[in-house]
Amino acid sequence: MPAGPTTRRRQLGADLRRLRELKGLTLEEAGARVGISKATLSRYETKEGSVKWPAVDALCREYAASDAERLALVDLAKGAKIQGWWRSLADPIPESMNLMLTLEDEVVREDHYACMYIPGLLQTRSYAEAVHRASEMRCAEREVQHMVDIRIKRQELLQREDPPHVWCVIDEAALRRSVGGRAVMHEQLRHLLITSELPNVTIQVLPFSTGAHAAAVGSFVVLGGQTPELDVVYVDILGGGLFMEKPEELERYRLAFQYLRAQALDLEASLALIQRISEES
């Protein structure tokens, strides 16, 4: 999968910092040598905001990077300006969703734990509408439909030429929670069974019988980058979302997901349980 703009920007920042530290320069010293401020160089390295490729070229020369590495980083700087499909939407979207869409457009895998609702990538339109109406009580119907349109558009990444692998561990509570009524739930559960047939989608169910488990605090997603250091964890919170990328945070959630996979039913038993709940709905 070719690197998208956010992946490029994050990789660029990490590489610039690595090269500077190898050269033994402080931010202030390195910035002074190429005519940019310490604050600007710090922003480049912390992956915030835009970058100017001539400055990247000059920094690479000061750091004695090889020609191949310099050209590769300049290419990253140029590519970081490309924008995703959602930038052209007529209506604005929340900043947390903007970042989620940006990251998701570039992942190679997504590990979901869902304890409240079916993961958004696997939702039907009717189910998504019911979720948004419940959680966004003050939103006009037009706004609800706008957010649902975006969610459905997101799902196209499952069918693209080189899709990420999406692994979902879904709590039994999310399967049994009636969202939108019997007909909506029946359609949603059947959709899960159909989607599970995609080669890049894996669905496991964490049954009630598991009892206490590794992620009792709530739902989360580990967005897998092209290298481990580019991973990001997304956690739903009231009114938005929280993104985490510190190594210790990533390790905590990666380990939690490994435990959840081990505690969940195997693939065949998971689909059998979804089938039984669907027949009951």
PDB file of C-alpha atoms in Angstrom:
ATOM      1  CA  MET A   1       0.000   0.000   0.000  1.00  0.00           C
ATOM      2  CA  PRO A   2       1.498   3.389  -0.945  1.00  0.00           C
ATOM      3  CA  ALA A   3       2.050   5.715   1.995  1.00  0.00           C
ATOM      4  CA  GLY A   4      -0.615   8.386   2.429  1.00  0.00           C
ATOM      5  CA  PRO A   5       0.017  11.997   3.489  1.00  0.00           C
ATOM      6  CA  THR A   6      -0.254  11.438   7.239  1.00  0.00           C
ATOM      7  CA  THR A   7       1.944   8.363   7.182  1.00  0.00           C
ATOM      8  CA  ARG A   8       4.452  10.306   5.092  1.00  0.00           C
ATOM      9  CA  ARG A   9       4.355  13.256   7.503  1.00  0.00           C
ATOM     10  CA  ARG A  10       4.839  11.075  10.575  1.00  0.00           C
ATOM     11  CA  GLN A  11       7.653   9.078   8.958  1.00  0.00           C
ATOM     12  CA  LEU A  12       9.351  12.294   7.868  1.00  0.00           C
ATOM     13  CA  GLY A  13       9.293  13.693  11.398  1.00  0.00           C
ATOM     14  CA  ALA A  14      10.728  10.513  12.889  1.00  0.00           C
ATOM     15  CA  ASP A  15      13.524  10.341  10.281  1.00  0.00           C
ATOM     16  CA  LEU A  16      14.503  14.001  10.671  1.00  0.00           C
ATOM     17  CA  ARG A  17      14.813  13.573  14.422  1.00  0.00           C
ATOM     18  CA  ARG A  18      16.862  10.389  14.027  1.00  0.00           C
ATOM     19  CA  LEU A  19      19.284  12.061  11.613  1.00  0.00           C
ATOM     20  CA  ARG A  20      19.711  15.122  13.825  1.00  0.00           C
ATOM     21  CA  GLU A  21      20.429  13.029  16.897  1.00  0.00           C
ATOM     22  CA  LEU A  22      22.945  10.913  14.979  1.00  0.00           C
ATOM     23  CA  LYS A  23      24.725  14.149  14.040  1.00  0.00           C
ATOM     24  CA  GLY A  24      24.721  15.236  17.700  1.00  0.00           C
ATOM     25  CA  LEU A  25      22.941  18.531  17.098  1.00  0.00           C
ATOM     26  CA  THR A  26      20.346  20.273  19.252  1.00  0.00           C
ATOM     27  CA  LEU A  27      17.167  21.646  17.701  1.00  0.00           C
ATOM     28  CA  GLU A  28      18.528  25.173  18.020  1.00  0.00           C
ATOM     29  CA  GLU A  29      21.879  24.302  16.436  1.00  0.00           C
ATOM     30  CA  ALA A  30      20.352  22.416  13.523  1.00  0.00           C
ATOM     31  CA  GLY A  31      17.744  25.098  12.850  1.00  0.00           C
ATOM     32  CA  ALA A  32      20.350  27.862  12.871  1.00  0.00           C
ATOM     33  CA  ARG A  33      22.428  26.061  10.249  1.00  0.00           C
ATOM     34  CA  VAL A  34      19.578  26.052   7.700  1.00  0.00           C
ATOM     35  CA  GLY A  35      17.882  29.300   8.695  1.00  0.00           C
ATOM     36  CA  ILE A  36      14.774  28.038  10.479  1.00  0.00           C
ATOM     37  CA  SER A  37      13.745  28.532  14.088  1.00  0.00           C
ATOM     38  CA  LYS A  38      14.012  25.955  16.849  1.00  0.00           C
ATOM     39  CA  ALA A  39      10.200  25.988  17.118  1.00  0.00           C
ATOM     40  CA  THR A  40       9.794  25.277  13.399  1.00  0.00           C
ATOM     41  CA  LEU A  41      12.230  22.372  13.447  1.00  0.00           C
ATOM     42  CA  SER A  42      10.551  20.987  16.569  1.00  0.00           C
ATOM     43  CA  ARG A  43       7.231  21.115  14.712  1.00  0.00           C
ATOM     44  CA  TYR A  44       8.772  19.269  11.766  1.00  0.00           C
ATOM     45  CA  GLU A  45      10.013  16.507  14.055  1.00  0.00           C
ATOM     46  CA  THR A  46       6.817  16.197  16.081  1.00  0.00           C
ATOM     47  CA  LYS A  47       4.786  15.678  12.890  1.00  0.00           C
ATOM     48  CA  GLU A  48       2.656  18.796  13.341  1.00  0.00           C
ATOM     49  CA  GLY A  49       1.591  20.971  10.439  1.00  0.00           C
ATOM     50  CA  SER A  50       3.051  21.346   6.976  1.00  0.00           C
ATOM     51  CA  VAL A  51       6.702  21.187   5.955  1.00  0.00           C
ATOM     52  CA  LYS A  52       8.696  22.912   3.215  1.00  0.00           C
ATOM     53  CA  TRP A  53      10.675  20.479   1.130  1.00  0.00           C
ATOM     54  CA  PRO A  54      13.618  22.886   0.500  1.00  0.00           C
ATOM     55  CA  ALA A  55      14.107  23.051   4.285  1.00  0.00           C
ATOM     56  CA  VAL A  56      14.042  19.252   4.461  1.00  0.00           C
ATOM     57  CA  ASP A  57      16.617  19.096   1.673  1.00  0.00           C
ATOM     58  CA  ALA A  58      18.868  21.554   3.522  1.00  0.00           C
ATOM     59  CA  LEU A  59      18.526  19.671   6.801  1.00  0.00           C
ATOM     60  CA  CYS A  60      19.455  16.381   5.153  1.00  0.00           C
ATOM     61  CA  ARG A  61      22.598  17.972   3.713  1.00  0.00           C
ATOM     62  CA  GLU A  62      23.558  19.342   7.147  1.00  0.00           C
ATOM     63  CA  TYR A  63      22.964  15.917   8.677  1.00  0.00           C
ATOM     64  CA  ALA A  64      25.196  14.289   6.021  1.00  0.00           C
ATOM     65  CA  ALA A  65      22.403  12.002   4.881  1.00  0.00           C
ATOM     66  CA  SER A  66      23.096   9.932   1.792  1.00  0.00           C
ATOM     67  CA  ASP A  67      21.726  11.187  -1.519  1.00  0.00           C
ATOM     68  CA  ALA A  68      19.228   8.333  -1.600  1.00  0.00           C
ATOM     69  CA  GLU A  69      17.947   9.115   1.895  1.00  0.00           C
ATOM     70  CA  ARG A  70      17.816  12.861   1.204  1.00  0.00           C
ATOM     71  CA  LEU A  71      15.784  12.371  -1.967  1.00  0.00           C
ATOM     72  CA  ALA A  72      13.467   9.937  -0.181  1.00  0.00           C
ATOM     73  CA  LEU A  73      12.779  12.441   2.615  1.00  0.00           C
ATOM     74  CA  VAL A  74      12.217  15.278   0.151  1.00  0.00           C
ATOM     75  CA  ASP A  75       9.709  13.032  -1.600  1.00  0.00           C
ATOM     76  CA  LEU A  76       7.981  12.405   1.743  1.00  0.00           C
ATOM     77  CA  ALA A  77       7.796  16.170   2.336  1.00  0.00           C
ATOM     78  CA  LYS A  78       6.221  16.763  -1.079  1.00  0.00           C
ATOM     79  CA  GLY A  79       3.762  13.891  -0.703  1.00  0.00           C
ATOM     80  CA  ALA A  80       2.609  15.050   2.729  1.00  0.00           C
ATOM     81  CA  LYS A  81       0.537  17.787   1.073  1.00  0.00           C
ATOM     82  CA  ILE A  82      -1.841  15.387  -0.700  1.00  0.00           C
ATOM     83  CA  GLN A  83      -5.370  15.469   0.717  1.00  0.00           C
ATOM     84  CA  GLY A  84      -7.915  12.674   1.157  1.00  0.00           C
ATOM     85  CA  TRP A  85     -11.409  12.311  -0.334  1.00  0.00           C
ATOM     86  CA  TRP A  86     -13.161  13.718   2.764  1.00  0.00           C
ATOM     87  CA  ARG A  87     -11.485  17.138   2.357  1.00  0.00           C
ATOM     88  CA  SER A  88     -13.874  17.955  -0.472  1.00  0.00           C
ATOM     89  CA  LEU A  89     -17.039  17.361   1.567  1.00  0.00           C
ATOM     90  CA  ALA A  90     -19.417  20.313   1.557  1.00  0.00           C
ATOM     91  CA  ASP A  91     -20.209  20.027   5.271  1.00  0.00           C
ATOM     92  CA  PRO A  92     -17.509  20.131   7.962  1.00  0.00           C
ATOM     93  CA  ILE A  93     -16.686  17.123  10.099  1.00  0.00           C
ATOM     94  CA  PRO A  94     -15.391  16.958  13.702  1.00  0.00           C
ATOM     95  CA  GLU A  95     -11.616  17.274  14.004  1.00  0.00           C
ATOM     96  CA  SER A  96     -11.307  13.881  15.709  1.00  0.00           C
ATOM     97  CA  MET A  97     -13.109  12.241  12.782  1.00  0.00           C
ATOM     98  CA  ASN A  98     -10.922  14.142  10.326  1.00  0.00           C
ATOM     99  CA  LEU A  99      -7.822  12.627  11.919  1.00  0.00           C
ATOM    100  CA  MET A 100      -9.425   9.184  12.093  1.00  0.00           C
ATOM    101  CA  LEU A 101     -10.245   9.270   8.374  1.00  0.00           C
ATOM    102  CA  THR A 102      -6.739  10.469   7.562  1.00  0.00           C
ATOM    103  CA  LEU A 103      -5.089   7.674   9.521  1.00  0.00           C
ATOM    104  CA  GLU A 104      -7.532   5.010   8.396  1.00  0.00           C
ATOM    105  CA  ASP A 105      -6.941   5.845   4.757  1.00  0.00           C
ATOM    106  CA  GLU A 106      -3.309   4.773   5.196  1.00  0.00           C
ATOM    107  CA  VAL A 107      -3.370   1.791   7.570  1.00  0.00           C
ATOM    108  CA  VAL A 108      -2.269  -1.739   6.757  1.00  0.00           C
ATOM    109  CA  ARG A 109      -4.363  -3.246   9.554  1.00  0.00           C
ATOM    110  CA  GLU A 110      -7.015  -2.304  12.097  1.00  0.00           C
ATOM    111  CA  ASP A 111      -7.539  -4.176  15.369  1.00  0.00           C
ATOM    112  CA  HIS A 112     -10.950  -3.377  16.876  1.00  0.00           C
ATOM    113  CA  TYR A 113     -12.380  -4.213  20.256  1.00  0.00           C
ATOM    114  CA  ALA A 114     -16.073  -3.270  20.360  1.00  0.00           C
ATOM    115  CA  CYS A 115     -18.065  -3.546  23.570  1.00  0.00           C
ATOM    116  CA  MET A 116     -20.961  -1.158  22.916  1.00  0.00           C
ATOM    117  CA  TYR A 117     -21.733  -1.147  19.189  1.00  0.00           C
ATOM    118  CA  ILE A 118     -20.717  -3.051  16.075  1.00  0.00           C
ATOM    119  CA  PRO A 119     -17.529  -1.443  14.636  1.00  0.00           C
ATOM    120  CA  GLY A 120     -18.317   1.354  12.198  1.00  0.00           C
ATOM    121  CA  LEU A 121     -16.614  -0.383   9.266  1.00  0.00           C
ATOM    122  CA  LEU A 122     -19.053  -3.282   9.633  1.00  0.00           C
ATOM    123  CA  GLN A 123     -22.282  -1.350  10.225  1.00  0.00           C
ATOM    124  CA  THR A 124     -25.295  -1.278   7.928  1.00  0.00           C
ATOM    125  CA  ARG A 125     -26.754   2.097   7.076  1.00  0.00           C
ATOM    126  CA  SER A 126     -29.879   1.557   9.192  1.00  0.00           C
ATOM    127  CA  TYR A 127     -27.797   0.508  12.182  1.00  0.00           C
ATOM    128  CA  ALA A 128     -25.448   3.488  11.770  1.00  0.00           C
ATOM    129  CA  GLU A 129     -28.412   5.859  11.597  1.00  0.00           C
ATOM    130  CA  ALA A 130     -29.810   4.471  14.840  1.00  0.00           C
ATOM    131  CA  VAL A 131     -26.432   4.797  16.569  1.00  0.00           C
ATOM    132  CA  HIS A 132     -25.991   8.416  15.481  1.00  0.00           C
ATOM    133  CA  ARG A 133     -29.526   9.405  16.451  1.00  0.00           C
ATOM    134  CA  ALA A 134     -28.964   7.969  19.923  1.00  0.00           C
ATOM    135  CA  SER A 135     -25.525   9.484  20.507  1.00  0.00           C
ATOM    136  CA  GLU A 136     -26.091  12.870  18.827  1.00  0.00           C
ATOM    137  CA  MET A 137     -29.404  13.784  20.401  1.00  0.00           C
ATOM    138  CA  ARG A 138     -29.280  17.454  19.423  1.00  0.00           C
ATOM    139  CA  CYS A 139     -28.270  16.900  15.808  1.00  0.00           C
ATOM    140  CA  ALA A 140     -30.675  17.699  12.987  1.00  0.00           C
ATOM    141  CA  GLU A 141     -31.583  14.832  10.681  1.00  0.00           C
ATOM    142  CA  ARG A 142     -29.455  16.381   7.930  1.00  0.00           C
ATOM    143  CA  GLU A 143     -26.392  16.210  10.179  1.00  0.00           C
ATOM    144  CA  VAL A 144     -27.143  12.597  11.091  1.00  0.00           C
ATOM    145  CA  GLN A 145     -27.341  11.645   7.431  1.00  0.00           C
ATOM    146  CA  HIS A 146     -24.093  13.504   6.719  1.00  0.00           C
ATOM    147  CA  MET A 147     -22.241  11.520   9.386  1.00  0.00           C
ATOM    148  CA  VAL A 148     -23.788   8.249   8.220  1.00  0.00           C
ATOM    149  CA  ASP A 149     -22.794   9.015   4.614  1.00  0.00           C
ATOM    150  CA  ILE A 150     -19.191   9.400   5.777  1.00  0.00           C
ATOM    151  CA  ARG A 151     -19.325   6.138   7.721  1.00  0.00           C
ATOM    152  CA  ILE A 152     -20.642   4.238   4.708  1.00  0.00           C
ATOM    153  CA  LYS A 153     -18.036   5.862   2.468  1.00  0.00           C
ATOM    154  CA  ARG A 154     -15.321   4.731   4.921  1.00  0.00           C
ATOM    155  CA  GLN A 155     -16.337   1.127   4.348  1.00  0.00           C
ATOM    156  CA  GLU A 156     -15.063   1.254   0.770  1.00  0.00           C
ATOM    157  CA  LEU A 157     -11.558   0.667   2.112  1.00  0.00           C
ATOM    158  CA  LEU A 158     -12.564  -2.957   2.795  1.00  0.00           C
ATOM    159  CA  GLN A 159     -13.066  -3.500  -0.923  1.00  0.00           C
ATOM    160  CA  ARG A 160     -10.174  -1.547  -2.371  1.00  0.00           C
ATOM    161  CA  GLU A 161      -7.403  -3.203  -4.359  1.00  0.00           C
ATOM    162  CA  ASP A 162      -4.970  -3.485  -1.451  1.00  0.00           C
ATOM    163  CA  PRO A 163      -7.178  -3.348   1.665  1.00  0.00           C
ATOM    164  CA  PRO A 164      -6.022  -3.384   5.284  1.00  0.00           C
ATOM    165  CA  HIS A 165      -6.700  -6.454   7.394  1.00  0.00           C
ATOM    166  CA  VAL A 166      -9.503  -5.659   9.832  1.00  0.00           C
ATOM    167  CA  TRP A 167      -9.646  -7.890  12.911  1.00  0.00           C
ATOM    168  CA  CYS A 168     -12.652  -7.308  15.165  1.00  0.00           C
ATOM    169  CA  VAL A 169     -13.255  -8.736  18.611  1.00  0.00           C
ATOM    170  CA  ILE A 170     -16.904  -7.942  19.350  1.00  0.00           C
ATOM    171  CA  ASP A 171     -18.360  -8.301  22.828  1.00  0.00           C
ATOM    172  CA  GLU A 172     -21.521 -10.400  22.967  1.00  0.00           C
ATOM    173  CA  ALA A 173     -23.247  -7.408  24.553  1.00  0.00           C
ATOM    174  CA  ALA A 174     -22.845  -5.438  21.297  1.00  0.00           C
ATOM    175  CA  LEU A 175     -24.486  -8.263  19.360  1.00  0.00           C
ATOM    176  CA  ARG A 176     -27.439  -8.491  21.723  1.00  0.00           C
ATOM    177  CA  ARG A 177     -28.000  -4.766  22.308  1.00  0.00           C
ATOM    178  CA  SER A 178     -31.099  -3.830  20.327  1.00  0.00           C
ATOM    179  CA  VAL A 179     -30.192  -0.864  18.141  1.00  0.00           C
ATOM    180  CA  GLY A 180     -32.947   0.425  15.877  1.00  0.00           C
ATOM    181  CA  GLY A 181     -35.326  -2.468  16.526  1.00  0.00           C
ATOM    182  CA  ARG A 182     -35.590  -6.124  15.527  1.00  0.00           C
ATOM    183  CA  ALA A 183     -35.468  -5.627  11.757  1.00  0.00           C
ATOM    184  CA  VAL A 184     -32.390  -3.408  11.930  1.00  0.00           C
ATOM    185  CA  MET A 185     -30.581  -5.842  14.231  1.00  0.00           C
ATOM    186  CA  HIS A 186     -31.440  -8.833  12.065  1.00  0.00           C
ATOM    187  CA  GLU A 187     -30.078  -7.045   8.987  1.00  0.00           C
ATOM    188  CA  GLN A 188     -26.957  -5.980  10.889  1.00  0.00           C
ATOM    189  CA  LEU A 189     -26.147  -9.465  12.154  1.00  0.00           C
ATOM    190  CA  ARG A 190     -26.660 -10.958   8.702  1.00  0.00           C
ATOM    191  CA  HIS A 191     -24.337  -8.274   7.332  1.00  0.00           C
ATOM    192  CA  LEU A 192     -21.663  -9.341   9.819  1.00  0.00           C
ATOM    193  CA  LEU A 193     -21.867 -12.911   8.569  1.00  0.00           C
ATOM    194  CA  ILE A 194     -21.561 -11.778   4.950  1.00  0.00           C
ATOM    195  CA  THR A 195     -18.685  -9.375   5.663  1.00  0.00           C
ATOM    196  CA  SER A 196     -16.798 -12.094   7.548  1.00  0.00           C
ATOM    197  CA  GLU A 197     -16.374 -13.894   4.225  1.00  0.00           C
ATOM    198  CA  LEU A 198     -14.000 -11.181   2.988  1.00  0.00           C
ATOM    199  CA  PRO A 199     -10.400 -12.459   3.107  1.00  0.00           C
ATOM    200  CA  ASN A 200      -9.228  -9.312   4.886  1.00  0.00           C
ATOM    201  CA  VAL A 201     -11.886  -9.349   7.630  1.00  0.00           C
ATOM    202  CA  THR A 202     -11.706 -11.495  10.769  1.00  0.00           C
ATOM    203  CA  ILE A 203     -14.486 -11.478  13.361  1.00  0.00           C
ATOM    204  CA  GLN A 204     -14.357 -13.022  16.817  1.00  0.00           C
ATOM    205  CA  VAL A 205     -16.950 -12.826  19.577  1.00  0.00           C
ATOM    206  CA  LEU A 206     -16.078 -12.310  23.230  1.00  0.00           C
ATOM    207  CA  PRO A 207     -18.886 -14.222  24.988  1.00  0.00           C
ATOM    208  CA  PHE A 208     -20.485 -13.349  28.298  1.00  0.00           C
ATOM    209  CA  SER A 209     -19.031 -16.555  29.701  1.00  0.00           C
ATOM    210  CA  THR A 210     -15.545 -15.022  29.495  1.00  0.00           C
ATOM    211  CA  GLY A 211     -16.306 -12.909  32.538  1.00  0.00           C
ATOM    212  CA  ALA A 212     -13.671 -10.326  33.435  1.00  0.00           C
ATOM    213  CA  HIS A 213     -11.292  -9.582  30.576  1.00  0.00           C
ATOM    214  CA  ALA A 214      -8.389  -7.439  29.393  1.00  0.00           C
ATOM    215  CA  ALA A 215     -10.365  -4.424  28.126  1.00  0.00           C
ATOM    216  CA  ALA A 216     -13.171  -3.794  30.573  1.00  0.00           C
ATOM    217  CA  VAL A 217     -12.482  -0.054  30.254  1.00  0.00           C
ATOM    218  CA  GLY A 218     -14.127   0.187  26.825  1.00  0.00           C
ATOM    219  CA  SER A 219     -13.823   0.002  23.046  1.00  0.00           C
ATOM    220  CA  PHE A 220     -10.644   0.879  21.171  1.00  0.00           C
ATOM    221  CA  VAL A 221      -8.941   0.552  17.789  1.00  0.00           C
ATOM    222  CA  VAL A 222      -5.265  -0.024  17.067  1.00  0.00           C
ATOM    223  CA  LEU A 223      -4.564   1.569  13.685  1.00  0.00           C
ATOM    224  CA  GLY A 224      -1.568  -0.243  12.246  1.00  0.00           C
ATOM    225  CA  GLY A 225       0.913   1.776  10.222  1.00  0.00           C
ATOM    226  CA  GLN A 226       3.453   0.481   7.735  1.00  0.00           C
ATOM    227  CA  THR A 227       5.956   0.193  10.587  1.00  0.00           C
ATOM    228  CA  PRO A 228       5.191  -0.369  14.299  1.00  0.00           C
ATOM    229  CA  GLU A 229       6.322   3.115  15.297  1.00  0.00           C
ATOM    230  CA  LEU A 230       3.563   4.554  13.083  1.00  0.00           C
ATOM    231  CA  ASP A 231       0.777   2.747  14.956  1.00  0.00           C
ATOM    232  CA  VAL A 232      -1.895   4.839  16.690  1.00  0.00           C
ATOM    233  CA  VAL A 233      -4.555   3.863  19.237  1.00  0.00           C
ATOM    234  CA  TYR A 234      -8.007   5.440  18.977  1.00  0.00           C
ATOM    235  CA  VAL A 235     -10.370   5.414  21.956  1.00  0.00           C
ATOM    236  CA  ASP A 236     -13.951   6.680  21.815  1.00  0.00           C
ATOM    237  CA  ILE A 237     -14.819   9.293  24.417  1.00  0.00           C
ATOM    238  CA  LEU A 238     -17.952  11.349  24.934  1.00  0.00           C
ATOM    239  CA  GLY A 239     -17.918  14.193  22.441  1.00  0.00           C
ATOM    240  CA  GLY A 240     -15.042  12.951  20.307  1.00  0.00           C
ATOM    241  CA  GLY A 241     -12.080  10.615  20.309  1.00  0.00           C
ATOM    242  CA  LEU A 242      -8.686  10.249  21.929  1.00  0.00           C
ATOM    243  CA  PHE A 243      -5.560   9.342  19.927  1.00  0.00           C
ATOM    244  CA  MET A 244      -2.488   7.829  21.599  1.00  0.00           C
ATOM    245  CA  GLU A 245       0.906   7.028  20.109  1.00  0.00           C
ATOM    246  CA  LYS A 246       3.391   6.893  22.982  1.00  0.00           C
ATOM    247  CA  PRO A 247       5.276   3.560  23.003  1.00  0.00           C
ATOM    248  CA  GLU A 248       3.980   2.565  26.428  1.00  0.00           C
ATOM    249  CA  GLU A 249       0.389   3.338  25.407  1.00  0.00           C
ATOM    250  CA  LEU A 250       0.697   1.385  22.185  1.00  0.00           C
ATOM    251  CA  GLU A 251       2.189  -1.598  23.997  1.00  0.00           C
ATOM    252  CA  ARG A 252      -0.611  -1.603  26.567  1.00  0.00           C
ATOM    253  CA  TYR A 253      -3.341  -1.714  23.924  1.00  0.00           C
ATOM    254  CA  ARG A 254      -1.517  -4.164  21.663  1.00  0.00           C
ATOM    255  CA  LEU A 255      -1.166  -6.533  24.608  1.00  0.00           C
ATOM    256  CA  ALA A 256      -4.819  -6.056  25.581  1.00  0.00           C
ATOM    257  CA  PHE A 257      -5.900  -6.960  22.058  1.00  0.00           C
ATOM    258  CA  GLN A 258      -3.744 -10.090  22.081  1.00  0.00           C
ATOM    259  CA  TYR A 259      -5.406 -11.189  25.307  1.00  0.00           C
ATOM    260  CA  LEU A 260      -8.865 -10.430  23.899  1.00  0.00           C
ATOM    261  CA  ARG A 261      -8.172 -12.546  20.812  1.00  0.00           C
ATOM    262  CA  ALA A 262      -7.087 -15.402  23.061  1.00  0.00           C
ATOM    263  CA  GLN A 263     -10.148 -15.078  25.316  1.00  0.00           C
ATOM    264  CA  ALA A 264     -12.652 -14.790  22.456  1.00  0.00           C
ATOM    265  CA  LEU A 265     -14.335 -17.681  20.670  1.00  0.00           C
ATOM    266  CA  ASP A 266     -12.511 -19.073  17.655  1.00  0.00           C
ATOM    267  CA  LEU A 267     -13.668 -18.010  14.199  1.00  0.00           C
ATOM    268  CA  GLU A 268     -16.066 -20.873  13.580  1.00  0.00           C
ATOM    269  CA  ALA A 269     -17.674 -20.668  17.025  1.00  0.00           C
ATOM    270  CA  SER A 270     -17.928 -16.870  16.729  1.00  0.00           C
ATOM    271  CA  LEU A 271     -19.856 -17.020  13.475  1.00  0.00           C
ATOM    272  CA  ALA A 272     -22.075 -19.773  14.886  1.00  0.00           C
ATOM    273  CA  LEU A 273     -22.976 -17.535  17.832  1.00  0.00           C
ATOM    274  CA  ILE A 274     -23.718 -14.582  15.538  1.00  0.00           C
ATOM    275  CA  GLN A 275     -25.941 -16.894  13.493  1.00  0.00           C
ATOM    276  CA  ARG A 276     -27.865 -18.031  16.592  1.00  0.00           C
ATOM    277  CA  ILE A 277     -28.388 -14.474  17.832  1.00  0.00           C
ATOM    278  CA  SER A 278     -29.527 -13.467  14.343  1.00  0.00           C
ATOM    279  CA  GLU A 279     -32.125 -16.223  14.338  1.00  0.00           C
ATOM    280  CA  GLU A 280     -33.356 -15.032  17.728  1.00  0.00           C
ATOM    281  CA  SER A 281     -33.733 -11.416  16.630  1.00  0.00           C
TER     282      SER A 281
END
